[in-house]
Amino acid sequence: MKEKLFIFSAPSGAGKSTIVQHLMKQGLGLEFSISATSREPREGEVDGREYHFISPEKFRKMIKEDAFIEWEEVYPDQFYGTLYSEVENIWKRGKHAIFDIDVVGGQNLKKEFGERACAIFIQAPSREVLEQRLRARATDDEASLQLRLGKAMFEMEHATHFDHILINDSLEKALAEAEKIVTDFMAL
Ligand code: ADP
Ligand code: 5GP
């Protein structure tokens, strides 16, 4: 079977990481595509596990060298991008690549890989719930939280460009639905 890509996109706080981390533990042959970023690591984050953490200068240099399939300056001086080498290495190991990526990045990956990619948009049940979850996660200061909420409103409008929309209300149901979407696409 040809190796595929699974793209999970959503506004920050909608539950991408929770869903992607769950899927990774199900023995489905998925390998997480580690993005590069120039933001500072959060407490508990490890270089080469959540992200490849690099400086904004190094990031700009790698853009010039064409190292990225897609990249974005998601917040000022905070770059995020997917490395060509990352996807190539995952496929070489015979695994499917799984992405936790913002909405614009997800759309760009889908454009690049077409039929080989399954793009899933995760949606929180409402803006209020999204805000509650971001606050409960307590990983961002107020300014950073407001930035993420502002971006979320814009991102919600792009849901229709994805192959699937998954509402993350009951987590249990969302996880089961995500698993079904992934295994169905693998079987194609
Ligand atoms: P993202 O990766 O999209 O930014 P996270 O997976 O970090 O989002 O989820 C944001 C917060 O909401 C986390 O604290 C997570 O535990 C919580 N969360 C995720 N899904 C649900 C759910 N269905 N119900 C309640 N809380 C949830
Ligand atoms: P965070 O700082 O909360 O980890 O991520 C901020 C945003 O950047 C999230 O929406 C996340 O999905 C997105 N992101 C992570 N990796 C990439 C990537 O490789 N490319 C793009 N375009 N966005 C990414």
PDB file of N, CA and C in Angstrom, residues 131 135 140-147:
ATOM      1  N   GLU A 131     -12.634  29.072  23.761  1.00  0.00           N
ATOM      2  CA  GLU A 131     -11.950  29.963  24.709  1.00  0.00           C
ATOM      3  C   GLU A 131     -11.761  29.258  26.061  1.00  0.00           C
ATOM      4  N   ARG A 135      -8.171  28.486  27.862  1.00  0.00           N
ATOM      5  CA  ARG A 135      -7.876  28.985  29.206  1.00  0.00           C
ATOM      6  C   ARG A 135      -7.547  27.823  30.144  1.00  0.00           C
ATOM      7  N   ASP A 140      -0.824  29.559  27.412  1.00  0.00           N
ATOM      8  CA  ASP A 140      -0.566  30.825  26.735  1.00  0.00           C
ATOM      9  C   ASP A 140      -0.917  31.996  27.651  1.00  0.00           C
ATOM     10  N   ASP A 141      -0.166  33.095  27.546  1.00  0.00           N
ATOM     11  CA  ASP A 141      -0.548  34.286  28.306  1.00  0.00           C
ATOM     12  C   ASP A 141      -1.725  34.957  27.596  1.00  0.00           C
ATOM     13  N   GLU A 142      -2.283  36.013  28.225  1.00  0.00           N
ATOM     14  CA  GLU A 142      -3.512  36.633  27.712  1.00  0.00           C
ATOM     15  C   GLU A 142      -3.335  37.126  26.256  1.00  0.00           C
ATOM     16  N   ALA A 143      -2.207  37.775  25.977  1.00  0.00           N
ATOM     17  CA  ALA A 143      -1.994  38.334  24.633  1.00  0.00           C
ATOM     18  C   ALA A 143      -1.956  37.210  23.598  1.00  0.00           C
ATOM     19  N   SER A 144      -1.247  36.167  23.948  1.00  0.00           N
ATOM     20  CA  SER A 144      -1.091  35.030  23.053  1.00  0.00           C
ATOM     21  C   SER A 144      -2.445  34.328  22.854  1.00  0.00           C
ATOM     22  N   LEU A 145      -3.228  34.288  23.925  1.00  0.00           N
ATOM     23  CA  LEU A 145      -4.561  33.677  23.858  1.00  0.00           C
ATOM     24  C   LEU A 145      -5.479  34.484  22.928  1.00  0.00           C
ATOM     25  N   GLN A 146      -5.425  35.808  23.053  1.00  0.00           N
ATOM     26  CA  GLN A 146      -6.258  36.664  22.200  1.00  0.00           C
ATOM     27  C   GLN A 146      -5.841  36.525  20.734  1.00  0.00           C
ATOM     28  N   LEU A 147      -4.540  36.416  20.491  1.00  0.00           N
ATOM     29  CA  LEU A 147      -4.042  36.201  19.125  1.00  0.00           C
ATOM     30  C   LEU A 147      -4.632  34.920  18.548  1.00  0.00           C
TER      31      LEU A 147
END
